[in-house]
mmCIF file of C-alpha atoms in Angstrom:
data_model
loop_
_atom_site.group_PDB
_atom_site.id
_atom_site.type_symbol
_atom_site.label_atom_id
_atom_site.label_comp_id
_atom_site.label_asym_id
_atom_site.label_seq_id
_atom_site.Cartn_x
_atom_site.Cartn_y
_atom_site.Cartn_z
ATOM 1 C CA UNK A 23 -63.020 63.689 -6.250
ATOM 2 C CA UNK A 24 -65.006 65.085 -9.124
ATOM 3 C CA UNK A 25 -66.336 63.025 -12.112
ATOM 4 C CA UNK A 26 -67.421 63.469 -15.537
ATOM 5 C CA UNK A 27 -70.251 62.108 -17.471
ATOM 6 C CA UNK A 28 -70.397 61.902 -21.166
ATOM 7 C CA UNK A 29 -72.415 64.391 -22.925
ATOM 8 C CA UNK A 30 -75.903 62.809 -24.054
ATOM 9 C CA UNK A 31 -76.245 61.517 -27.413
ATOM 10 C CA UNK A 32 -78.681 63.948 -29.526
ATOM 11 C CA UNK A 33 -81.680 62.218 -30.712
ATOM 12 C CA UNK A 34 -80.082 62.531 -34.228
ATOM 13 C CA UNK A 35 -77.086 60.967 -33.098
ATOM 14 C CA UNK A 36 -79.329 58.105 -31.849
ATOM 15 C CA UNK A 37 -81.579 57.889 -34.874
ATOM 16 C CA UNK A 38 -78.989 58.186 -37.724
ATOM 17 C CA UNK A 39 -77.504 55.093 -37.254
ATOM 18 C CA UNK A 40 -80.704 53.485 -38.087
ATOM 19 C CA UNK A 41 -81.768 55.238 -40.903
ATOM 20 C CA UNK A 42 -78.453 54.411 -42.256
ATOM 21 C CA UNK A 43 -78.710 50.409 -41.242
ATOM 22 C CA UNK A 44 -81.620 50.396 -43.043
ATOM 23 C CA UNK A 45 -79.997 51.693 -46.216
ATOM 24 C CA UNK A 46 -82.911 53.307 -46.760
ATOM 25 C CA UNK A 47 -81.204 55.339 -50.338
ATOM 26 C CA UNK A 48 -81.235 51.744 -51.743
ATOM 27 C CA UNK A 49 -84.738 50.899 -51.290
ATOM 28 C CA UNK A 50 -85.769 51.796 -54.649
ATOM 29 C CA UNK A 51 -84.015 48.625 -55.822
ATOM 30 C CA UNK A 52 -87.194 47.189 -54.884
ATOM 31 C CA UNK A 53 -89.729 50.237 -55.047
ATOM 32 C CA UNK A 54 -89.073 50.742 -58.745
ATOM 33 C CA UNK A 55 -89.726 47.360 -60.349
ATOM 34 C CA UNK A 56 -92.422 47.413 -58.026
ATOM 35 C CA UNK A 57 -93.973 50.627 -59.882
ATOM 36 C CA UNK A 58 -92.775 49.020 -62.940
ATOM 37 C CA UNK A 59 -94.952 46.160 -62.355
ATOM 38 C CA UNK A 60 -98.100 48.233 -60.863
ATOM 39 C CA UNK A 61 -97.896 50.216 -64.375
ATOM 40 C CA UNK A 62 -97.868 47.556 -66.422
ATOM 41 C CA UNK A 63 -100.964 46.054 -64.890
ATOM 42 C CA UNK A 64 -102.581 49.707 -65.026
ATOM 43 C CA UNK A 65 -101.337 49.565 -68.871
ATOM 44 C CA UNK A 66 -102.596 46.402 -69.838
ATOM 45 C CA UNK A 67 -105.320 45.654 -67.605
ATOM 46 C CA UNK A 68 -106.961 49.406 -67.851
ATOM 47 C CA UNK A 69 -107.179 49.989 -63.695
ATOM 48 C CA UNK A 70 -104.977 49.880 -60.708
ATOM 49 C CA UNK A 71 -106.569 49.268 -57.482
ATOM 50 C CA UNK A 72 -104.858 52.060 -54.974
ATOM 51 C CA UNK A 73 -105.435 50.372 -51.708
ATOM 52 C CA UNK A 74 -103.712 47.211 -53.034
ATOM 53 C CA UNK A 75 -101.080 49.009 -54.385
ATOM 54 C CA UNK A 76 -100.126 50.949 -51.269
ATOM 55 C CA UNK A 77 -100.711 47.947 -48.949
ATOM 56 C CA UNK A 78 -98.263 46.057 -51.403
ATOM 57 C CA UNK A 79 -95.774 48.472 -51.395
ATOM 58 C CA UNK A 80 -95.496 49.244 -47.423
ATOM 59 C CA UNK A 81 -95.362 45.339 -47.528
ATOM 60 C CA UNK A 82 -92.746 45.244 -49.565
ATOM 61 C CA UNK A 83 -91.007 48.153 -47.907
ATOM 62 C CA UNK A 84 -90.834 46.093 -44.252
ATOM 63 C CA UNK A 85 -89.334 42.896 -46.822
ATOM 64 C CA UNK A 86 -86.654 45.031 -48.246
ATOM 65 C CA UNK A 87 -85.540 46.017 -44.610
ATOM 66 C CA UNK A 88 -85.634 42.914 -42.813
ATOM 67 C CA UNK A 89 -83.268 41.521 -46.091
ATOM 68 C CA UNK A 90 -81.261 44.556 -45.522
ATOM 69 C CA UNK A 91 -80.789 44.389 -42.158
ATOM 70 C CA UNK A 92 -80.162 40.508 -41.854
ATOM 71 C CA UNK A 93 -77.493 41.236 -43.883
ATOM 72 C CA UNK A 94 -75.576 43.842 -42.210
ATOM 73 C CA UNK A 95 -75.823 41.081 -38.882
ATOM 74 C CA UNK A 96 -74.988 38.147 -40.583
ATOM 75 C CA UNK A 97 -72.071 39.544 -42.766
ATOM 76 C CA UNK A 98 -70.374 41.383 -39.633
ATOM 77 C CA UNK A 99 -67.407 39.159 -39.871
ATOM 78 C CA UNK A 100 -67.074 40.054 -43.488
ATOM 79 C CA UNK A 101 -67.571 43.220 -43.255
ATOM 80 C CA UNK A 102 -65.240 43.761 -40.517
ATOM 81 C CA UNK A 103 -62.466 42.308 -42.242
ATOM 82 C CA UNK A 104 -63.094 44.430 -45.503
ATOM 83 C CA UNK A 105 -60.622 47.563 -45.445
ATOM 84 C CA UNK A 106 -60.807 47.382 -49.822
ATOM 85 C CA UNK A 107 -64.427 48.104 -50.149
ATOM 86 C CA UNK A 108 -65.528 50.873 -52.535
ATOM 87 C CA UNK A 109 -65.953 54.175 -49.289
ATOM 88 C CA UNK A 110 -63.576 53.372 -47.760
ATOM 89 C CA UNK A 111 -63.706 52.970 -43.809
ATOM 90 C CA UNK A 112 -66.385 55.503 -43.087
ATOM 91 C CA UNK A 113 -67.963 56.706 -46.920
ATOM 92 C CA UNK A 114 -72.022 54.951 -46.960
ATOM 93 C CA UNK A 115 -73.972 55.626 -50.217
ATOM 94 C CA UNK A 116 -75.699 54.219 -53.300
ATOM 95 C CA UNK A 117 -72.347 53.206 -54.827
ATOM 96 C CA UNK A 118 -70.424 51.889 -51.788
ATOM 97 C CA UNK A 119 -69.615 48.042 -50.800
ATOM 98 C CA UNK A 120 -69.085 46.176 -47.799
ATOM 99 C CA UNK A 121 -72.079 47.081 -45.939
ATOM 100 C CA UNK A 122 -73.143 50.416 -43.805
ATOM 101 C CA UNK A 123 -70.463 49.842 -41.172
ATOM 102 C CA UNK A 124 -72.854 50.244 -38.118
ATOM 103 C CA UNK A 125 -72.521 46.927 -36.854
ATOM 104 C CA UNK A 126 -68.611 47.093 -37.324
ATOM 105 C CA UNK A 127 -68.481 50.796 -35.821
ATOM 106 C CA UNK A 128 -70.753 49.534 -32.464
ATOM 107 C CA UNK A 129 -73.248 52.459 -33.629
ATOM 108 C CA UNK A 130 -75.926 49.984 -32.987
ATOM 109 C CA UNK A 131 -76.022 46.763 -31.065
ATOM 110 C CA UNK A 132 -75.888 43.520 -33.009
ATOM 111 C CA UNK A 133 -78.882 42.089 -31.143
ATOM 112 C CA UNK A 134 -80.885 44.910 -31.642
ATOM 113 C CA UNK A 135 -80.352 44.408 -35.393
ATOM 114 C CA UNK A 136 -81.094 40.965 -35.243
ATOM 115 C CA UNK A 137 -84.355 42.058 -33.419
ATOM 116 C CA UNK A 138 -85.290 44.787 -35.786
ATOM 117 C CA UNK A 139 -84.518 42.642 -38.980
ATOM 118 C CA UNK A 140 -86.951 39.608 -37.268
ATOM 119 C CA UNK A 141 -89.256 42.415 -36.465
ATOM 120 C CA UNK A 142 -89.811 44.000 -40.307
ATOM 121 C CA UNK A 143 -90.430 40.505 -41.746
ATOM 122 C CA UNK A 144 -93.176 39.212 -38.565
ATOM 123 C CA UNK A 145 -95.170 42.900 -39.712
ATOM 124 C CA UNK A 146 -95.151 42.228 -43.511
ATOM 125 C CA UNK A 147 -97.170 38.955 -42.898
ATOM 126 C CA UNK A 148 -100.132 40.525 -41.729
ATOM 127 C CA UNK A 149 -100.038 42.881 -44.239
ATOM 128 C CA UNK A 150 -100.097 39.524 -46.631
ATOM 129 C CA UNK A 151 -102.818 38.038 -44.561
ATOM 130 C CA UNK A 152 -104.831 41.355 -45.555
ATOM 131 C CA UNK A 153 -104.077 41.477 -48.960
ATOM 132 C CA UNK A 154 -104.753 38.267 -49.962
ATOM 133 C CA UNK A 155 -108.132 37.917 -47.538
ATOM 134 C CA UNK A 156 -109.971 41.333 -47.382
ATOM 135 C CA UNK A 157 -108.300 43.163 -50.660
ATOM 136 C CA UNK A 158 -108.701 39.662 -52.428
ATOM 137 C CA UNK A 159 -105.224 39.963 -54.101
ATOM 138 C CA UNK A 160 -105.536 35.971 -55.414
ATOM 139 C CA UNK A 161 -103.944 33.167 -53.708
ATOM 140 C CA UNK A 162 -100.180 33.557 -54.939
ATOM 141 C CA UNK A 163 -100.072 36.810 -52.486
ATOM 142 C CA UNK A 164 -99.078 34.809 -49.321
ATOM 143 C CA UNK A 165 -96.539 31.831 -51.325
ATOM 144 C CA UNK A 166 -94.883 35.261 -53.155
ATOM 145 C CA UNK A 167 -94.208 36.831 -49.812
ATOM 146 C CA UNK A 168 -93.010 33.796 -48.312
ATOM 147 C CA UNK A 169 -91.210 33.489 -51.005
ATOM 148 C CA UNK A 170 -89.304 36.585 -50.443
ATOM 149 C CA UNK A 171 -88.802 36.137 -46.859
ATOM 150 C CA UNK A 172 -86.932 32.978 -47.643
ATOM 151 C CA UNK A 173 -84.563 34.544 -49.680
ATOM 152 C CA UNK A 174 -84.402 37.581 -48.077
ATOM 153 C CA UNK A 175 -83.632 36.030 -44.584
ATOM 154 C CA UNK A 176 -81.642 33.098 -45.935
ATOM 155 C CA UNK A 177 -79.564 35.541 -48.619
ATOM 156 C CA UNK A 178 -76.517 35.635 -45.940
ATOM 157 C CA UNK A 179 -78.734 33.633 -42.595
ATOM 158 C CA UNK A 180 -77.594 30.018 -41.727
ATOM 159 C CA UNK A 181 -78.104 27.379 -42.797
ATOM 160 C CA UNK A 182 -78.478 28.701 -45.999
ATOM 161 C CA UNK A 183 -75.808 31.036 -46.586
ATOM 162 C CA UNK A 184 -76.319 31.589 -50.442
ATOM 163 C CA UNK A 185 -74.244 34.557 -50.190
ATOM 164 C CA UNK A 186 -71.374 32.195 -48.723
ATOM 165 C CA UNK A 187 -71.881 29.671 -51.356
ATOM 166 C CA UNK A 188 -72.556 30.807 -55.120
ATOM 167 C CA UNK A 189 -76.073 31.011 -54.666
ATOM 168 C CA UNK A 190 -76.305 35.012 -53.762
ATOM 169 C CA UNK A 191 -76.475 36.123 -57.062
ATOM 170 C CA UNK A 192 -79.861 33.834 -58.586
ATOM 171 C CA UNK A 193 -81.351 34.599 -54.757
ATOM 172 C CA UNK A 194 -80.852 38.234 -56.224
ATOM 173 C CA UNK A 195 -82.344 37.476 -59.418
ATOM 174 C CA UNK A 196 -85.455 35.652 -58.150
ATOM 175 C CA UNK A 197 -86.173 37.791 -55.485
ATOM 176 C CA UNK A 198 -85.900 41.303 -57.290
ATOM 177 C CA UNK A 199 -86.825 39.965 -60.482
ATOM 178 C CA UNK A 200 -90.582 38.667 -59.292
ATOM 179 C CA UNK A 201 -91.463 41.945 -57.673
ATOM 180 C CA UNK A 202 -92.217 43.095 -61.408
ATOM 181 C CA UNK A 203 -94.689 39.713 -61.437
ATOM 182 C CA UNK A 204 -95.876 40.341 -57.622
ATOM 183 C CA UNK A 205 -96.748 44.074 -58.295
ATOM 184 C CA UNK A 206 -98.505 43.141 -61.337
ATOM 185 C CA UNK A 207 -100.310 39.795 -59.868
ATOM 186 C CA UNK A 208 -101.758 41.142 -57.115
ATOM 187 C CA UNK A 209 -103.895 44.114 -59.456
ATOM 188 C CA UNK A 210 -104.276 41.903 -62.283
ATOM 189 C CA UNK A 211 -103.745 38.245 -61.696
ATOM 190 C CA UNK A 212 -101.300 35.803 -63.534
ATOM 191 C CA UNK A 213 -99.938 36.557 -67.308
ATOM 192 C CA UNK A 214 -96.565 35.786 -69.060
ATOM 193 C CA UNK A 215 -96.016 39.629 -69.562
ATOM 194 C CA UNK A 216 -94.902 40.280 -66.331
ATOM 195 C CA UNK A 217 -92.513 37.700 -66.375
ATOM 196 C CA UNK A 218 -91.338 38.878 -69.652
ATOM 197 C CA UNK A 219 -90.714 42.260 -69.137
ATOM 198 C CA UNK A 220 -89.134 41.249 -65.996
ATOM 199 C CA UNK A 221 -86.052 39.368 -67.651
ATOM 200 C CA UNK A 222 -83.839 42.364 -68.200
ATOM 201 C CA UNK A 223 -83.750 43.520 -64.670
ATOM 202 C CA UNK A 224 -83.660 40.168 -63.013
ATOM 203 C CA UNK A 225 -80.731 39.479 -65.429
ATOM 204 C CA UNK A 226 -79.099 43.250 -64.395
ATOM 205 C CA UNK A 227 -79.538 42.406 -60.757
ATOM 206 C CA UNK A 228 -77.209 39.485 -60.420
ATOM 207 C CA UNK A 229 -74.907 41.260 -62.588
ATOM 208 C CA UNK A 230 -74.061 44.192 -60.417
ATOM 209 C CA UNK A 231 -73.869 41.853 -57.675
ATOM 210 C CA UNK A 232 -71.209 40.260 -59.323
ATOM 211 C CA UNK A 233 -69.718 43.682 -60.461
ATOM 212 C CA UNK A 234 -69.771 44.923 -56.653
ATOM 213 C CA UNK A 235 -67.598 42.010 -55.504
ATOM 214 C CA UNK A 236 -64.997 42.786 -57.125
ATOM 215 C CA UNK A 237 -63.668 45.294 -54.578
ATOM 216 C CA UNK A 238 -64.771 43.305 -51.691
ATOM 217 C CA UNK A 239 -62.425 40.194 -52.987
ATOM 218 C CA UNK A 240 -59.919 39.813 -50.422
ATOM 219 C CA UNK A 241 -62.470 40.563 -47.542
ATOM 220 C CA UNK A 242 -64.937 37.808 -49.173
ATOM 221 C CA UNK A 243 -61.810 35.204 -49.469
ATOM 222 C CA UNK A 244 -60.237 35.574 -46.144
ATOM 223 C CA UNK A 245 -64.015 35.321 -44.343
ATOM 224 C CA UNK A 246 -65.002 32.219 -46.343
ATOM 225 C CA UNK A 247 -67.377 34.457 -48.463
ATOM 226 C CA UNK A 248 -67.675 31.947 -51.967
ATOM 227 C CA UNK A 249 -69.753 33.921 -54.164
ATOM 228 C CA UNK A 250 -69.088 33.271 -58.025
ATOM 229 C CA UNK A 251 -66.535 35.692 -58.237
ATOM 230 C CA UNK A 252 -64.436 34.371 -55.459
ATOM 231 C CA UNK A 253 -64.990 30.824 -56.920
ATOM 232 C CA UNK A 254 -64.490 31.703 -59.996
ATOM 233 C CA UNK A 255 -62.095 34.582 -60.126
ATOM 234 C CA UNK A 256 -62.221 38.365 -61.884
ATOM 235 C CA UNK A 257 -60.871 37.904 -64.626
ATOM 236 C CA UNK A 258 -63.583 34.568 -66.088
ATOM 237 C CA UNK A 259 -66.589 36.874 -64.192
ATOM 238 C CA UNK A 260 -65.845 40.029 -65.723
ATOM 239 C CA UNK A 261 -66.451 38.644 -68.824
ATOM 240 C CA UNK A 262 -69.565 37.164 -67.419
ATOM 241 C CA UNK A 263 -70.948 40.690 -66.225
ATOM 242 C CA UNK A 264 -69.952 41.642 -69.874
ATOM 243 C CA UNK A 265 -71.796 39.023 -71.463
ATOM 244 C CA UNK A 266 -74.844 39.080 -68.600
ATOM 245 C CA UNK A 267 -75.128 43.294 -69.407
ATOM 246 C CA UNK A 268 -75.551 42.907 -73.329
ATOM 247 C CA UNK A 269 -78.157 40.128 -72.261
ATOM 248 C CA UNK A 270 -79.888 42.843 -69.903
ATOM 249 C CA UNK A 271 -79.805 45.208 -72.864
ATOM 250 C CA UNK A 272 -81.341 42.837 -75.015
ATOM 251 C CA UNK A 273 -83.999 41.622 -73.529
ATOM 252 C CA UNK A 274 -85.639 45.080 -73.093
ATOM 253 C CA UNK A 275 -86.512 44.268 -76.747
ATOM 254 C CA UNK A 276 -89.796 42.689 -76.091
ATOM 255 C CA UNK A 277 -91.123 45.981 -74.664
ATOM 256 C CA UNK A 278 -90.988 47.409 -78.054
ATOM 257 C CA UNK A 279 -94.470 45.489 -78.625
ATOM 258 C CA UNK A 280 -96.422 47.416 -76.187
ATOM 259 C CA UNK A 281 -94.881 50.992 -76.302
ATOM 260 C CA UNK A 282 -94.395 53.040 -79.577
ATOM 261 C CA UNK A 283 -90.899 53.077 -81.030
ATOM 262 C CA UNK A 284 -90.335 56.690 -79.364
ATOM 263 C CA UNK A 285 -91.223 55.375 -76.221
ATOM 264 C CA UNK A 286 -88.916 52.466 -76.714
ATOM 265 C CA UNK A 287 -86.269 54.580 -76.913
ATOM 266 C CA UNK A 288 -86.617 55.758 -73.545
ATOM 267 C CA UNK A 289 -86.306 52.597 -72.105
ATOM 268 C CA UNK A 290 -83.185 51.813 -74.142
ATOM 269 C CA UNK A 291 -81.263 54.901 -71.975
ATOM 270 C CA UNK A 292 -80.231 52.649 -69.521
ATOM 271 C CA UNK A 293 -78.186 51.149 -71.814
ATOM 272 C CA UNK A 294 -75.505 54.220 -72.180
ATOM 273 C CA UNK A 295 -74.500 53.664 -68.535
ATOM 274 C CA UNK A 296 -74.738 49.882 -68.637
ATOM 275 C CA UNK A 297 -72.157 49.571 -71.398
ATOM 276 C CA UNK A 298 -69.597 52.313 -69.915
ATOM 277 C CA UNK A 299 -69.809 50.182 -66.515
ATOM 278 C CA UNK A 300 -68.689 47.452 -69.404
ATOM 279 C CA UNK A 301 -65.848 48.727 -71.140
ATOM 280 C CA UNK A 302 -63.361 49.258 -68.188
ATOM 281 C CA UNK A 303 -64.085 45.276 -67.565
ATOM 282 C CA UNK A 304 -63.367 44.089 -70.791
ATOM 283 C CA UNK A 305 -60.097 45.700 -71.028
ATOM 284 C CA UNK A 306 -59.348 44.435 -67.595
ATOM 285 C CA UNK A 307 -58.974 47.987 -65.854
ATOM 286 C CA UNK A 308 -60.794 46.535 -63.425
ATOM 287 C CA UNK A 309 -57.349 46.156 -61.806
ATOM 288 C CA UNK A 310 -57.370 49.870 -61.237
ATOM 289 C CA UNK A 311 -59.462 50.774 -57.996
ATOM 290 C CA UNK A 312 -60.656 54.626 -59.769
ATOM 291 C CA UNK A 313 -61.778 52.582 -63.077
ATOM 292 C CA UNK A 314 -63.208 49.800 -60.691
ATOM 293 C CA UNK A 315 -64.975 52.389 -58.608
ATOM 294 C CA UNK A 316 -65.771 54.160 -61.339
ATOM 295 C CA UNK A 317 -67.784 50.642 -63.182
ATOM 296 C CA UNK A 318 -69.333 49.973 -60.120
ATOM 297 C CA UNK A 319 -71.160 53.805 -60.072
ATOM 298 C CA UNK A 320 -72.489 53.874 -63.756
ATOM 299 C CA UNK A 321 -73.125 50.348 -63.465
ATOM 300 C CA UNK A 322 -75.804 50.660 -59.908
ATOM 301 C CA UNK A 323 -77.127 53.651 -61.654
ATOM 302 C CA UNK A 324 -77.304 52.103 -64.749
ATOM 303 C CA UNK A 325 -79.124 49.192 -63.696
ATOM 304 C CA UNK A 326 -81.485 51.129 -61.214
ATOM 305 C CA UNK A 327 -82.640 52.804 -64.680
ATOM 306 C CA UNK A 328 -83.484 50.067 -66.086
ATOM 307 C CA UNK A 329 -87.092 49.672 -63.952
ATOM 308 C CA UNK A 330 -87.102 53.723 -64.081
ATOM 309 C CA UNK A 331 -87.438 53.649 -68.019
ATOM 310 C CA UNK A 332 -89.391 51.499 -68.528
ATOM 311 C CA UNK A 333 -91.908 52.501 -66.259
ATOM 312 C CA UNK A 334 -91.496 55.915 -68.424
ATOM 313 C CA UNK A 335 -92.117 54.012 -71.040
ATOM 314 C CA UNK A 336 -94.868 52.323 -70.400
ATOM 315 C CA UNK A 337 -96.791 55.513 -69.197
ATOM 316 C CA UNK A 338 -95.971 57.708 -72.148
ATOM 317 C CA UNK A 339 -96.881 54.529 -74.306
ATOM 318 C CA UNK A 340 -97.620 55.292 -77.527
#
């Protein structure tokens, strides 16, 4: 009686499904405001120390995946029961929703996740430990990154859950907003600019979150999932994400004191994709899954910009 083996797994085959866990094409989410914040210190305070800021940023890099991949365990119900989101069953990129589908797919073990996620936050702490001891990065660089291992782990992580209660989106907003002040702190020390500059992409942030649960509605309702927008319902919250965009726009205005007027204008581009992601929400095609779709894509872009410019900005100064 002959038998057959299955063919090996190629080390690709193995590895992929981790690179793609780790959405590693929306880490600059985090590495951007974190340049943002590096340049404004090298702007303002005249020198950037290149140790710190390389320490910081692999730091920040192990953060960003431990968040990322506590996510994908904790929201595997959710996810599983989400056949609307934006890709799809199988489509993973910048734009989609509803997670990477590895968990839901078996591609990688759930445990394994759960280890790797634990794993990325224990390694950023020594890096903190380093920082704030031997590169004498001033004593907010531990609270900061304990600050953004709370909300990273307890984003979607019992017995927390903001993601499950209406708390999600300002977890968002505090967490990706003070990168801009942690990037500049740890070069520079504490100032108000930071946390100035800071306001239109901590106000963005939340936003698209909002934005990109839309399509993931009747996944987030029948799994408990009580975000605003489920609490609230599309129609009130996209005229919140209206309102909360024109804010974003807005409050790049301060900028306009430390960069010429050219160079302000830069940092305004953002704005062109912001406000189409706006328009098909205001007249409620939201309804429509192509105009919905089609928000949600100028809208991540537009608000991944937003760091981009003014970083641009800030360099060609003025």
């Amino acid at each position: 009686m002959s038998t057959t083996t299955a063919p090996r797994a190629s080390l690709w085959q193995r590895v992929r499904p981790w690179l793609e866990l780790q959405e590693l094409y929306k880490h600059p989410v985090a590495q951007l405001p974190y340049i943002l914040g590096a340049v404004l210190a090298w702007r303002l305070g005249g020198s950037l120390d290149w140790g710190l800021f390389f320490v910081g940023m692999v730091a920040l890099f192990l953060l960003t995946d431990g968040t990322y991949v506590s996510n994908e365990y904790f929201d595997y119900e959710n996810d599983s029961a989400n056949d609307d989101r934006i890709g799809g069953a199988h489509q993973v990129g910048v734009t989609t929703t509803g997670g990477t589908r590895v968990l839901v797919q078996g591609l990688v073990k759930r445990r394994h996740a759960l280890i790797f996620s634990v794993a990325c936050f224990a390694l950023a702490v020594p890096l903190g430990l380093w920082m704030q001891f031997r590169m004498d990065s001033g004593p907010l660089t531990l609270p900061l990154g304990a600050l953004g291992i709370f909300v990273g782990w307890f984003y979607s992580a019992p017995p927390i859950r903001a993601a499950y209660r209406g708390w999600g989106e300002a977890f968002m907003a505090v967490g990706f907003g003070l990168i801009v002040f942690g990037a500049y702190y740890i070069q520079h020390g504490f100032s108000t600019v930071p946390l100035v500059v800071l306001l239109p992409w901590a106000v963005a942030i939340p936003a698209l979150k909002i934005l990109r649960e839309f399509p993931d509605y009747e996944a987030d309702v029948a799994t408990g999932k009580r975000n605003l927008t489920v609490q609230f319902g599309r129609q009130r919250m996209a005229a919140v994400y209206s309102v909360m965009i024109v804010a974003a726009i807005l409050l790049i205005a301060p900028l306009s004191r430390l960069v010429s007027a050219p160079a302000f204008l830069v940092a305004l581009l953002p704005a062109i994709l912001l406000i189409r992601s706006v328009v098909p929400m205001v007249r409620g095609q939201w309804r429509d899954k192509a105009r919905l779709e089609a928000a949600c894509a100028s809208g991540f872009v537009g608000m991944l910009t937003i760091p981009l410019a003014m970083t641009i900005a800030l360099l060609i100064g003025g």
